[in-house]
Amino acid sequence: MNRIFLDVHALQTVPPSNLNRDDTGVPKTAVYGGVPRARVSSQAWKRAARSYFSEEHLLDPGELGVRTKKIVEAVAERITRLDPSVSDEAALRIADETVKATGLKTEVPKRKASAAKEGEPEPAPEAKYLVFLSTRQLDGLARLAVEGASDITAHLANKETKAKAKEIADTHHSVDIALFGRMVADAADFNVDAAVQVAHAISVHRVENESDYYTAVDDENTDEETGAGMIGTVDFNSSTLYRYAALGVHQLAANLGEGLRDDEPLTTPVRRAVEAFVHGFTASLPTGKINTFGHHTLPDAVVVKLRTTRPVSFVAAFEEPVRGDQGGYVREASERLAEYIPDIERAYGDEGSTLTWVLRVGPNTAKLAGIGTEAQNIGELVAAVGQAVAERLEKPA
């Protein structure tokens, strides 16, 4: 298959907020171009995008996975649904044996075992690390367990059955596993190379963190009881962020294999996954301190590139920080991109095979109008990108 890359660039302004904080509660920052910038980690935005897939029903639940240590309980729950005659205790036992047969390691957490009261059943075993499994993988392990429920030890001692357990856990990956990858430190066979690379979002301008001093009043205080019931501080900043993600469509197709559904060609689930990612990455938002700041914003501008050379970030357009001399940052940031993108494409890009789409809001982003096909809304953008990806996939290598 030909190498196909999808780059998503976004300019997004957020008001006073603390989207992603460090271990001291301060908004994360980074130095770029010699000045401090606001920063939102890639992990924070990947998590937001994954959550958006299900919250906004961009993908069917069967196309999504779960990342958890509680995989034994997840399989046991499915076992009792498949065979109600299996007790909860037995379901946990055979689920644990089946999970171990895949090569994944489980144990009863010591803190839970020691906290259990005398006479109570032992807590359920958990994986020693977070494990990312698809719905179909969990269902498949449950079916395999039920087949040998009468004597699970003998059932899994069979080499073919044990090999089947490993195969179930490493095929039919969900869309989010195919996109964001999976790493299991002591079972490298289960690793899945991520199809998506997400950059840390950084502000296009210099940023200094601020601190808000707040108080809370005790509602039951009498007039004689003066003073606050609680006082504290919360750190925040505001910024116009440059966000970037690169999706290797060919890697996504390889990760999905023959597709999530047996009755459809590979192009269909890949297109569905691409459309969900473009929509989810664009519209999602980390929720750190959101009840405090209510920072519900969407990007002012989105530029999507479909190319066959290699991923290209446009962050260098902001190596010299935007000064905001025009009363804000979005207009100058848009102008910077409108100038930088054609220059970098002419120098390094494959202009003949690269497709570009632009979704923008308001007059401040007007300069971006001429660099690609304009989409009027997110639905139009997603559909256009999905169609183009499908056409590229159908071309012979």
mmCIF file with all atom_site columns, N, CA and C in Angstrom, residues 130-195:
data_model
loop_
_atom_site.group_PDB
_atom_site.id
_atom_site.type_symbol
_atom_site.label_atom_id
_atom_site.label_alt_id
_atom_site.label_comp_id
_atom_site.label_asym_id
_atom_site.label_entity_id
_atom_site.label_seq_id
_atom_site.pdbx_PDB_ins_code
_atom_site.Cartn_x
_atom_site.Cartn_y
_atom_site.Cartn_z
_atom_site.occupancy
_atom_site.B_iso_or_equiv
_atom_site.pdbx_formal_charge
_atom_site.auth_seq_id
_atom_site.auth_comp_id
_atom_site.auth_asym_id
_atom_site.auth_atom_id
_atom_site.pdbx_PDB_model_num
ATOM 1   N N  . LEU A 1 130 ? -2.006  -1.083  32.795 1.00 0.00 ? 130 LEU A N  1
ATOM 2   C CA . LEU A 1 130 ? -3.168  -0.778  31.962 1.00 0.00 ? 130 LEU A CA 1
ATOM 3   C C  . LEU A 1 130 ? -3.066  -1.553  30.651 1.00 0.00 ? 130 LEU A C  1
ATOM 4   N N  . VAL A 1 131 ? -4.161  -2.199  30.269 1.00 0.00 ? 131 VAL A N  1
ATOM 5   C CA . VAL A 1 131 ? -4.194  -2.970  29.029 1.00 0.00 ? 131 VAL A CA 1
ATOM 6   C C  . VAL A 1 131 ? -5.325  -2.432  28.160 1.00 0.00 ? 131 VAL A C  1
ATOM 7   N N  . PHE A 1 132 ? -5.028  -2.213  26.892 1.00 0.00 ? 132 PHE A N  1
ATOM 8   C CA . PHE A 1 132 ? -5.970  -1.667  25.925 1.00 0.00 ? 132 PHE A CA 1
ATOM 9   C C  . PHE A 1 132 ? -6.502  -2.835  25.096 1.00 0.00 ? 132 PHE A C  1
ATOM 10  N N  . LEU A 1 133 ? -7.775  -3.187  25.258 1.00 0.00 ? 133 LEU A N  1
ATOM 11  C CA . LEU A 1 133 ? -8.381  -4.269  24.501 1.00 0.00 ? 133 LEU A CA 1
ATOM 12  C C  . LEU A 1 133 ? -9.668  -3.797  23.842 1.00 0.00 ? 133 LEU A C  1
ATOM 13  N N  . SER A 1 134 ? -9.948  -4.335  22.662 1.00 0.00 ? 134 SER A N  1
ATOM 14  C CA . SER A 1 134 ? -11.166 -3.963  21.948 1.00 0.00 ? 134 SER A CA 1
ATOM 15  C C  . SER A 1 134 ? -12.353 -4.756  22.480 1.00 0.00 ? 134 SER A C  1
ATOM 16  N N  . THR A 1 135 ? -13.543 -4.292  22.164 1.00 0.00 ? 135 THR A N  1
ATOM 17  C CA . THR A 1 135 ? -14.751 -5.009  22.566 1.00 0.00 ? 135 THR A CA 1
ATOM 18  C C  . THR A 1 135 ? -14.758 -6.416  21.986 1.00 0.00 ? 135 THR A C  1
ATOM 19  N N  . ARG A 1 136 ? -14.340 -6.557  20.717 1.00 0.00 ? 136 ARG A N  1
ATOM 20  C CA . ARG A 1 136 ? -14.331 -7.877  20.087 1.00 0.00 ? 136 ARG A CA 1
ATOM 21  C C  . ARG A 1 136 ? -13.285 -8.787  20.728 1.00 0.00 ? 136 ARG A C  1
ATOM 22  N N  . GLN A 1 137 ? -12.181 -8.232  21.178 1.00 0.00 ? 137 GLN A N  1
ATOM 23  C CA . GLN A 1 137 ? -11.169 -9.052  21.845 1.00 0.00 ? 137 GLN A CA 1
ATOM 24  C C  . GLN A 1 137 ? -11.678 -9.564  23.193 1.00 0.00 ? 137 GLN A C  1
ATOM 25  N N  . LEU A 1 138 ? -12.340 -8.689  23.950 1.00 0.00 ? 138 LEU A N  1
ATOM 26  C CA . LEU A 1 138 ? -12.905 -9.104  25.237 1.00 0.00 ? 138 LEU A CA 1
ATOM 27  C C  . LEU A 1 138 ? -13.998 -10.144 25.034 1.00 0.00 ? 138 LEU A C  1
ATOM 28  N N  . ASP A 1 139 ? -14.851 -9.927  24.032 1.00 0.00 ? 139 ASP A N  1
ATOM 29  C CA . ASP A 1 139 ? -15.920 -10.896 23.742 1.00 0.00 ? 139 ASP A CA 1
ATOM 30  C C  . ASP A 1 139 ? -15.332 -12.244 23.335 1.00 0.00 ? 139 ASP A C  1
ATOM 31  N N  . GLY A 1 140 ? -14.280 -12.202 22.505 1.00 0.00 ? 140 GLY A N  1
ATOM 32  C CA . GLY A 1 140 ? -13.665 -13.438 22.044 1.00 0.00 ? 140 GLY A CA 1
ATOM 33  C C  . GLY A 1 140 ? -13.039 -14.233 23.176 1.00 0.00 ? 140 GLY A C  1
ATOM 34  N N  . LEU A 1 141 ? -12.381 -13.545 24.109 1.00 0.00 ? 141 LEU A N  1
ATOM 35  C CA . LEU A 1 141 ? -11.790 -14.236 25.260 1.00 0.00 ? 141 LEU A CA 1
ATOM 36  C C  . LEU A 1 141 ? -12.883 -14.860 26.133 1.00 0.00 ? 141 LEU A C  1
ATOM 37  N N  . ALA A 1 142 ? -14.001 -14.159 26.260 1.00 0.00 ? 142 ALA A N  1
ATOM 38  C CA . ALA A 1 142 ? -15.108 -14.707 27.060 1.00 0.00 ? 142 ALA A CA 1
ATOM 39  C C  . ALA A 1 142 ? -15.673 -15.966 26.411 1.00 0.00 ? 142 ALA A C  1
ATOM 40  N N  . ARG A 1 143 ? -15.840 -15.953 25.100 1.00 0.00 ? 143 ARG A N  1
ATOM 41  C CA . ARG A 1 143 ? -16.347 -17.145 24.407 1.00 0.00 ? 143 ARG A CA 1
ATOM 42  C C  . ARG A 1 143 ? -15.390 -18.325 24.557 1.00 0.00 ? 143 ARG A C  1
ATOM 43  N N  . LEU A 1 144 ? -14.100 -18.032 24.454 1.00 0.00 ? 144 LEU A N  1
ATOM 44  C CA . LEU A 1 144 ? -13.101 -19.095 24.609 1.00 0.00 ? 144 LEU A CA 1
ATOM 45  C C  . LEU A 1 144 ? -13.159 -19.682 26.017 1.00 0.00 ? 144 LEU A C  1
ATOM 46  N N  . ALA A 1 145 ? -13.353 -18.832 27.007 1.00 0.00 ? 145 ALA A N  1
ATOM 47  C CA . ALA A 1 145 ? -13.430 -19.297 28.398 1.00 0.00 ? 145 ALA A CA 1
ATOM 48  C C  . ALA A 1 145 ? -14.654 -20.174 28.619 1.00 0.00 ? 145 ALA A C  1
ATOM 49  N N  . VAL A 1 146 ? -15.781 -19.762 28.052 1.00 0.00 ? 146 VAL A N  1
ATOM 50  C CA . VAL A 1 146 ? -17.020 -20.523 28.231 1.00 0.00 ? 146 VAL A CA 1
ATOM 51  C C  . VAL A 1 146 ? -16.898 -21.912 27.599 1.00 0.00 ? 146 VAL A C  1
ATOM 52  N N  . GLU A 1 147 ? -16.186 -22.005 26.484 1.00 0.00 ? 147 GLU A N  1
ATOM 53  C CA . GLU A 1 147 ? -16.004 -23.299 25.817 1.00 0.00 ? 147 GLU A CA 1
ATOM 54  C C  . GLU A 1 147 ? -15.347 -24.318 26.733 1.00 0.00 ? 147 GLU A C  1
ATOM 55  N N  . GLY A 1 148 ? -14.456 -23.837 27.618 1.00 0.00 ? 148 GLY A N  1
ATOM 56  C CA . GLY A 1 148 ? -13.758 -24.762 28.516 1.00 0.00 ? 148 GLY A CA 1
ATOM 57  C C  . GLY A 1 148 ? -14.071 -24.546 29.969 1.00 0.00 ? 148 GLY A C  1
ATOM 58  N N  . ALA A 1 149 ? -15.247 -24.008 30.253 1.00 0.00 ? 149 ALA A N  1
ATOM 59  C CA . ALA A 1 149 ? -15.594 -23.627 31.624 1.00 0.00 ? 149 ALA A CA 1
ATOM 60  C C  . ALA A 1 149 ? -15.584 -24.817 32.586 1.00 0.00 ? 149 ALA A C  1
ATOM 61  N N  . SER A 1 150 ? -15.890 -26.015 32.100 1.00 0.00 ? 150 SER A N  1
ATOM 62  C CA . SER A 1 150 ? -15.964 -27.174 32.997 1.00 0.00 ? 150 SER A CA 1
ATOM 63  C C  . SER A 1 150 ? -14.594 -27.563 33.542 1.00 0.00 ? 150 SER A C  1
ATOM 64  N N  . ASP A 1 151 ? -13.542 -27.338 32.744 1.00 0.00 ? 151 ASP A N  1
ATOM 65  C CA . ASP A 1 151 ? -12.170 -27.620 33.196 1.00 0.00 ? 151 ASP A CA 1
ATOM 66  C C  . ASP A 1 151 ? -11.243 -26.651 32.467 1.00 0.00 ? 151 ASP A C  1
ATOM 67  N N  . ILE A 1 152 ? -11.178 -25.427 32.953 1.00 0.00 ? 152 ILE A N  1
ATOM 68  C CA . ILE A 1 152 ? -10.463 -24.366 32.244 1.00 0.00 ? 152 ILE A CA 1
ATOM 69  C C  . ILE A 1 152 ? -8.966  -24.652 32.175 1.00 0.00 ? 152 ILE A C  1
ATOM 70  N N  . THR A 1 153 ? -8.422  -25.303 33.202 1.00 0.00 ? 153 THR A N  1
ATOM 71  C CA . THR A 1 153 ? -6.978  -25.589 33.206 1.00 0.00 ? 153 THR A CA 1
ATOM 72  C C  . THR A 1 153 ? -6.615  -26.532 32.072 1.00 0.00 ? 153 THR A C  1
ATOM 73  N N  . ALA A 1 154 ? -7.377  -27.601 31.930 1.00 0.00 ? 154 ALA A N  1
ATOM 74  C CA . ALA A 1 154 ? -7.122  -28.556 30.846 1.00 0.00 ? 154 ALA A CA 1
ATOM 75  C C  . ALA A 1 154 ? -7.391  -27.917 29.487 1.00 0.00 ? 154 ALA A C  1
ATOM 76  N N  . HIS A 1 155 ? -8.424  -27.114 29.428 1.00 0.00 ? 155 HIS A N  1
ATOM 77  C CA . HIS A 1 155 ? -8.798  -26.443 28.173 1.00 0.00 ? 155 HIS A CA 1
ATOM 78  C C  . HIS A 1 155 ? -7.656  -25.566 27.669 1.00 0.00 ? 155 HIS A C  1
ATOM 79  N N  . LEU A 1 156 ? -7.065  -24.805 28.568 1.00 0.00 ? 156 LEU A N  1
ATOM 80  C CA . LEU A 1 156 ? -6.016  -23.865 28.166 1.00 0.00 ? 156 LEU A CA 1
ATOM 81  C C  . LEU A 1 156 ? -4.645  -24.520 28.090 1.00 0.00 ? 156 LEU A C  1
ATOM 82  N N  . ALA A 1 157 ? -4.536  -25.772 28.592 1.00 0.00 ? 157 ALA A N  1
ATOM 83  C CA . ALA A 1 157 ? -3.269  -26.486 28.473 1.00 0.00 ? 157 ALA A CA 1
ATOM 84  C C  . ALA A 1 157 ? -3.031  -26.933 27.033 1.00 0.00 ? 157 ALA A C  1
ATOM 85  N N  . ASN A 1 158 ? -4.100  -27.017 26.260 1.00 0.00 ? 158 ASN A N  1
ATOM 86  C CA . ASN A 1 158 ? -3.992  -27.380 24.853 1.00 0.00 ? 158 ASN A CA 1
ATOM 87  C C  . ASN A 1 158 ? -3.268  -26.272 24.090 1.00 0.00 ? 158 ASN A C  1
ATOM 88  N N  . LYS A 1 159 ? -2.226  -26.615 23.335 1.00 0.00 ? 159 LYS A N  1
ATOM 89  C CA . LYS A 1 159 ? -1.422  -25.617 22.635 1.00 0.00 ? 159 LYS A CA 1
ATOM 90  C C  . LYS A 1 159 ? -2.256  -24.800 21.650 1.00 0.00 ? 159 LYS A C  1
ATOM 91  N N  . GLU A 1 160 ? -3.168  -25.461 20.955 1.00 0.00 ? 160 GLU A N  1
ATOM 92  C CA . GLU A 1 160 ? -3.993  -24.761 19.968 1.00 0.00 ? 160 GLU A CA 1
ATOM 93  C C  . GLU A 1 160 ? -4.910  -23.754 20.646 1.00 0.00 ? 160 GLU A C  1
ATOM 94  N N  . THR A 1 161 ? -5.463  -24.133 21.785 1.00 0.00 ? 161 THR A N  1
ATOM 95  C CA . THR A 1 161 ? -6.356  -23.223 22.517 1.00 0.00 ? 161 THR A CA 1
ATOM 96  C C  . THR A 1 161 ? -5.581  -22.027 23.053 1.00 0.00 ? 161 THR A C  1
ATOM 97  N N  . LYS A 1 162 ? -4.379  -22.284 23.569 1.00 0.00 ? 162 LYS A N  1
ATOM 98  C CA . LYS A 1 162 ? -3.558  -21.187 24.093 1.00 0.00 ? 162 LYS A CA 1
ATOM 99  C C  . LYS A 1 162 ? -3.161  -20.238 22.964 1.00 0.00 ? 162 LYS A C  1
ATOM 100 N N  . ALA A 1 163 ? -2.825  -20.794 21.803 1.00 0.00 ? 163 ALA A N  1
ATOM 101 C CA . ALA A 1 163 ? -2.483  -19.960 20.649 1.00 0.00 ? 163 ALA A CA 1
ATOM 102 C C  . ALA A 1 163 ? -3.686  -19.141 20.202 1.00 0.00 ? 163 ALA A C  1
ATOM 103 N N  . LYS A 1 164 ? -4.871  -19.757 20.322 1.00 0.00 ? 164 LYS A N  1
ATOM 104 C CA . LYS A 1 164 ? -6.087  -19.043 19.946 1.00 0.00 ? 164 LYS A CA 1
ATOM 105 C C  . LYS A 1 164 ? -6.339  -17.867 20.875 1.00 0.00 ? 164 LYS A C  1
ATOM 106 N N  . ALA A 1 165 ? -6.053  -18.063 22.167 1.00 0.00 ? 165 ALA A N  1
ATOM 107 C CA . ALA A 1 165 ? -6.227  -16.974 23.139 1.00 0.00 ? 165 ALA A CA 1
ATOM 108 C C  . ALA A 1 165 ? -5.340  -15.788 22.768 1.00 0.00 ? 165 ALA A C  1
ATOM 109 N N  . LYS A 1 166 ? -4.090  -16.070 22.410 1.00 0.00 ? 166 LYS A N  1
ATOM 110 C CA . LYS A 1 166 ? -3.178  -14.996 22.010 1.00 0.00 ? 166 LYS A CA 1
ATOM 111 C C  . LYS A 1 166 ? -3.649  -14.320 20.724 1.00 0.00 ? 166 LYS A C  1
ATOM 112 N N  . GLU A 1 167 ? -4.151  -15.129 19.797 1.00 0.00 ? 167 GLU A N  1
ATOM 113 C CA . GLU A 1 167 ? -4.627  -14.568 18.531 1.00 0.00 ? 167 GLU A CA 1
ATOM 114 C C  . GLU A 1 167 ? -5.826  -13.657 18.754 1.00 0.00 ? 167 GLU A C  1
ATOM 115 N N  . ILE A 1 168 ? -6.738  -14.075 19.614 1.00 0.00 ? 168 ILE A N  1
ATOM 116 C CA . ILE A 1 168 ? -7.926  -13.269 19.895 1.00 0.00 ? 168 ILE A CA 1
ATOM 117 C C  . ILE A 1 168 ? -7.532  -11.896 20.445 1.00 0.00 ? 168 ILE A C  1
ATOM 118 N N  . ALA A 1 169 ? -6.532  -11.886 21.332 1.00 0.00 ? 169 ALA A N  1
ATOM 119 C CA . ALA A 1 169 ? -6.124  -10.632 21.971 1.00 0.00 ? 169 ALA A CA 1
ATOM 120 C C  . ALA A 1 169 ? -5.311  -9.733  21.057 1.00 0.00 ? 169 ALA A C  1
ATOM 121 N N  . ASP A 1 170 ? -4.915  -10.244 19.909 1.00 0.00 ? 170 ASP A N  1
ATOM 122 C CA . ASP A 1 170 ? -4.051  -9.455  19.032 1.00 0.00 ? 170 ASP A CA 1
ATOM 123 C C  . ASP A 1 170 ? -4.593  -9.326  17.612 1.00 0.00 ? 170 ASP A C  1
ATOM 124 N N  . THR A 1 171 ? -5.885  -9.532  17.435 1.00 0.00 ? 171 THR A N  1
ATOM 125 C CA . THR A 1 171 ? -6.540  -9.302  16.138 1.00 0.00 ? 171 THR A CA 1
ATOM 126 C C  . THR A 1 171 ? -7.834  -8.536  16.375 1.00 0.00 ? 171 THR A C  1
ATOM 127 N N  . HIS A 1 172 ? -8.422  -8.036  15.289 1.00 0.00 ? 172 HIS A N  1
ATOM 128 C CA . HIS A 1 172 ? -9.663  -7.263  15.391 1.00 0.00 ? 172 HIS A CA 1
ATOM 129 C C  . HIS A 1 172 ? -9.501  -6.093  16.369 1.00 0.00 ? 172 HIS A C  1
ATOM 130 N N  . HIS A 1 173 ? -8.470  -5.296  16.130 1.00 0.00 ? 173 HIS A N  1
ATOM 131 C CA . HIS A 1 173 ? -8.252  -4.130  16.984 1.00 0.00 ? 173 HIS A CA 1
ATOM 132 C C  . HIS A 1 173 ? -9.370  -3.119  16.803 1.00 0.00 ? 173 HIS A C  1
ATOM 133 N N  . SER A 1 174 ? -9.721  -2.448  17.888 1.00 0.00 ? 174 SER A N  1
ATOM 134 C CA . SER A 1 174 ? -10.706 -1.366  17.808 1.00 0.00 ? 174 SER A CA 1
ATOM 135 C C  . SER A 1 174 ? -10.080 -0.162  17.124 1.00 0.00 ? 174 SER A C  1
ATOM 136 N N  . VAL A 1 175 ? -10.917 0.788   16.740 1.00 0.00 ? 175 VAL A N  1
ATOM 137 C CA . VAL A 1 175 ? -10.429 1.976   16.038 1.00 0.00 ? 175 VAL A CA 1
ATOM 138 C C  . VAL A 1 175 ? -9.461  2.757   16.920 1.00 0.00 ? 175 VAL A C  1
ATOM 139 N N  . ASP A 1 176 ? -9.780  2.912   18.207 1.00 0.00 ? 176 ASP A N  1
ATOM 140 C CA . ASP A 1 176 ? -8.897  3.711   19.067 1.00 0.00 ? 176 ASP A CA 1
ATOM 141 C C  . ASP A 1 176 ? -7.558  3.021   19.313 1.00 0.00 ? 176 ASP A C  1
ATOM 142 N N  . ILE A 1 177 ? -7.530  1.682   19.358 1.00 0.00 ? 177 ILE A N  1
ATOM 143 C CA . ILE A 1 177 ? -6.248  0.982   19.460 1.00 0.00 ? 177 ILE A CA 1
ATOM 144 C C  . ILE A 1 177 ? -5.463  1.160   18.168 1.00 0.00 ? 177 ILE A C  1
ATOM 145 N N  . ALA A 1 178 ? -6.133  1.027   17.025 1.00 0.00 ? 178 ALA A N  1
ATOM 146 C CA . ALA A 1 178 ? -5.467  1.190   15.731 1.00 0.00 ? 178 ALA A CA 1
ATOM 147 C C  . ALA A 1 178 ? -4.912  2.600   15.569 1.00 0.00 ? 178 ALA A C  1
ATOM 148 N N  . LEU A 1 179 ? -5.616  3.585   16.100 1.00 0.00 ? 179 LEU A N  1
ATOM 149 C CA . LEU A 1 179 ? -5.166  4.975   15.992 1.00 0.00 ? 179 LEU A CA 1
ATOM 150 C C  . LEU A 1 179 ? -4.024  5.276   16.955 1.00 0.00 ? 179 LEU A C  1
ATOM 151 N N  . PHE A 1 180 ? -4.223  5.001   18.231 1.00 0.00 ? 180 PHE A N  1
ATOM 152 C CA . PHE A 1 180 ? -3.308  5.472   19.265 1.00 0.00 ? 180 PHE A CA 1
ATOM 153 C C  . PHE A 1 180 ? -2.307  4.415   19.736 1.00 0.00 ? 180 PHE A C  1
ATOM 154 N N  . GLY A 1 181 ? -2.452  3.184   19.233 1.00 0.00 ? 181 GLY A N  1
ATOM 155 C CA . GLY A 1 181 ? -1.473  2.159   19.545 1.00 0.00 ? 181 GLY A CA 1
ATOM 156 C C  . GLY A 1 181 ? -1.697  1.501   20.896 1.00 0.00 ? 181 GLY A C  1
ATOM 157 N N  . ARG A 1 182 ? -0.877  0.485   21.157 1.00 0.00 ? 182 ARG A N  1
ATOM 158 C CA . ARG A 1 182 ? -0.945  -0.249  22.422 1.00 0.00 ? 182 ARG A CA 1
ATOM 159 C C  . ARG A 1 182 ? 0.461   -0.719  22.775 1.00 0.00 ? 182 ARG A C  1
ATOM 160 N N  . MET A 1 183 ? 0.847   -0.521  24.018 1.00 0.00 ? 183 MET A N  1
ATOM 161 C CA . MET A 1 183 ? 2.151   -0.973  24.469 1.00 0.00 ? 183 MET A CA 1
ATOM 162 C C  . MET A 1 183 ? 2.001   -1.800  25.733 1.00 0.00 ? 183 MET A C  1
ATOM 163 N N  . VAL A 1 184 ? 2.570   -3.000  25.710 1.00 0.00 ? 184 VAL A N  1
ATOM 164 C CA . VAL A 1 184 ? 2.602   -3.869  26.877 1.00 0.00 ? 184 VAL A CA 1
ATOM 165 C C  . VAL A 1 184 ? 4.071   -4.198  27.118 1.00 0.00 ? 184 VAL A C  1
ATOM 166 N N  . ALA A 1 185 ? 4.619   -3.684  28.189 1.00 0.00 ? 185 ALA A N  1
ATOM 167 C CA . ALA A 1 185 ? 6.064   -3.723  28.407 1.00 0.00 ? 185 ALA A CA 1
ATOM 168 C C  . ALA A 1 185 ? 6.640   -5.134  28.409 1.00 0.00 ? 185 ALA A C  1
ATOM 169 N N  . ASP A 1 186 ? 5.970   -6.068  29.088 1.00 0.00 ? 186 ASP A N  1
ATOM 170 C CA . ASP A 1 186 ? 6.542   -7.414  29.193 1.00 0.00 ? 186 ASP A CA 1
ATOM 171 C C  . ASP A 1 186 ? 5.875   -8.416  28.252 1.00 0.00 ? 186 ASP A C  1
ATOM 172 N N  . ALA A 1 187 ? 5.125   -7.931  27.282 1.00 0.00 ? 187 ALA A N  1
ATOM 173 C CA . ALA A 1 187 ? 4.515   -8.796  26.262 1.00 0.00 ? 187 ALA A CA 1
ATOM 174 C C  . ALA A 1 187 ? 4.538   -8.038  24.939 1.00 0.00 ? 187 ALA A C  1
ATOM 175 N N  . ALA A 1 188 ? 5.738   -7.895  24.411 1.00 0.00 ? 188 ALA A N  1
ATOM 176 C CA . ALA A 1 188 ? 5.935   -7.062  23.223 1.00 0.00 ? 188 ALA A CA 1
ATOM 177 C C  . ALA A 1 188 ? 5.132   -7.539  22.025 1.00 0.00 ? 188 ALA A C  1
ATOM 178 N N  . ASP A 1 189 ? 4.743   -8.819  22.007 1.00 0.00 ? 189 ASP A N  1
ATOM 179 C CA . ASP A 1 189 ? 3.952   -9.339  20.895 1.00 0.00 ? 189 ASP A CA 1
ATOM 180 C C  . ASP A 1 189 ? 2.615   -8.623  20.767 1.00 0.00 ? 189 ASP A C  1
ATOM 181 N N  . PHE A 1 190 ? 2.154   -8.023  21.869 1.00 0.00 ? 190 PHE A N  1
ATOM 182 C CA . PHE A 1 190 ? 0.858   -7.361  21.851 1.00 0.00 ? 190 PHE A CA 1
ATOM 183 C C  . PHE A 1 190 ? 0.949   -5.878  21.487 1.00 0.00 ? 190 PHE A C  1
ATOM 184 N N  . ASN A 1 191 ? 2.161   -5.387  21.304 1.00 0.00 ? 191 ASN A N  1
ATOM 185 C CA . ASN A 1 191 ? 2.312   -3.970  20.974 1.00 0.00 ? 191 ASN A CA 1
ATOM 186 C C  . ASN A 1 191 ? 1.722   -3.673  19.599 1.00 0.00 ? 191 ASN A C  1
ATOM 187 N N  . VAL A 1 192 ? 1.066   -2.524  19.511 1.00 0.00 ? 192 VAL A N  1
ATOM 188 C CA . VAL A 1 192 ? 0.499   -2.046  18.249 1.00 0.00 ? 192 VAL A CA 1
ATOM 189 C C  . VAL A 1 192 ? 1.081   -0.665  17.987 1.00 0.00 ? 192 VAL A C  1
ATOM 190 N N  . ASP A 1 193 ? 1.744   -0.498  16.859 1.00 0.00 ? 193 ASP A N  1
ATOM 191 C CA . ASP A 1 193 ? 2.319   0.806   16.525 1.00 0.00 ? 193 ASP A CA 1
ATOM 192 C C  . ASP A 1 193 ? 1.202   1.815   16.269 1.00 0.00 ? 193 ASP A C  1
ATOM 193 N N  . ALA A 1 194 ? 1.288   2.965   16.929 1.00 0.00 ? 194 ALA A N  1
ATOM 194 C CA . ALA A 1 194 ? 0.262   3.994   16.759 1.00 0.00 ? 194 ALA A CA 1
ATOM 195 C C  . ALA A 1 194 ? 0.260   4.527   15.336 1.00 0.00 ? 194 ALA A C  1
ATOM 196 N N  . ALA A 1 195 ? -0.938  4.728   14.794 1.00 0.00 ? 195 ALA A N  1
ATOM 197 C CA . ALA A 1 195 ? -1.062  5.347   13.476 1.00 0.00 ? 195 ALA A CA 1
ATOM 198 C C  . ALA A 1 195 ? -1.059  6.864   13.594 1.00 0.00 ? 195 ALA A C  1
#
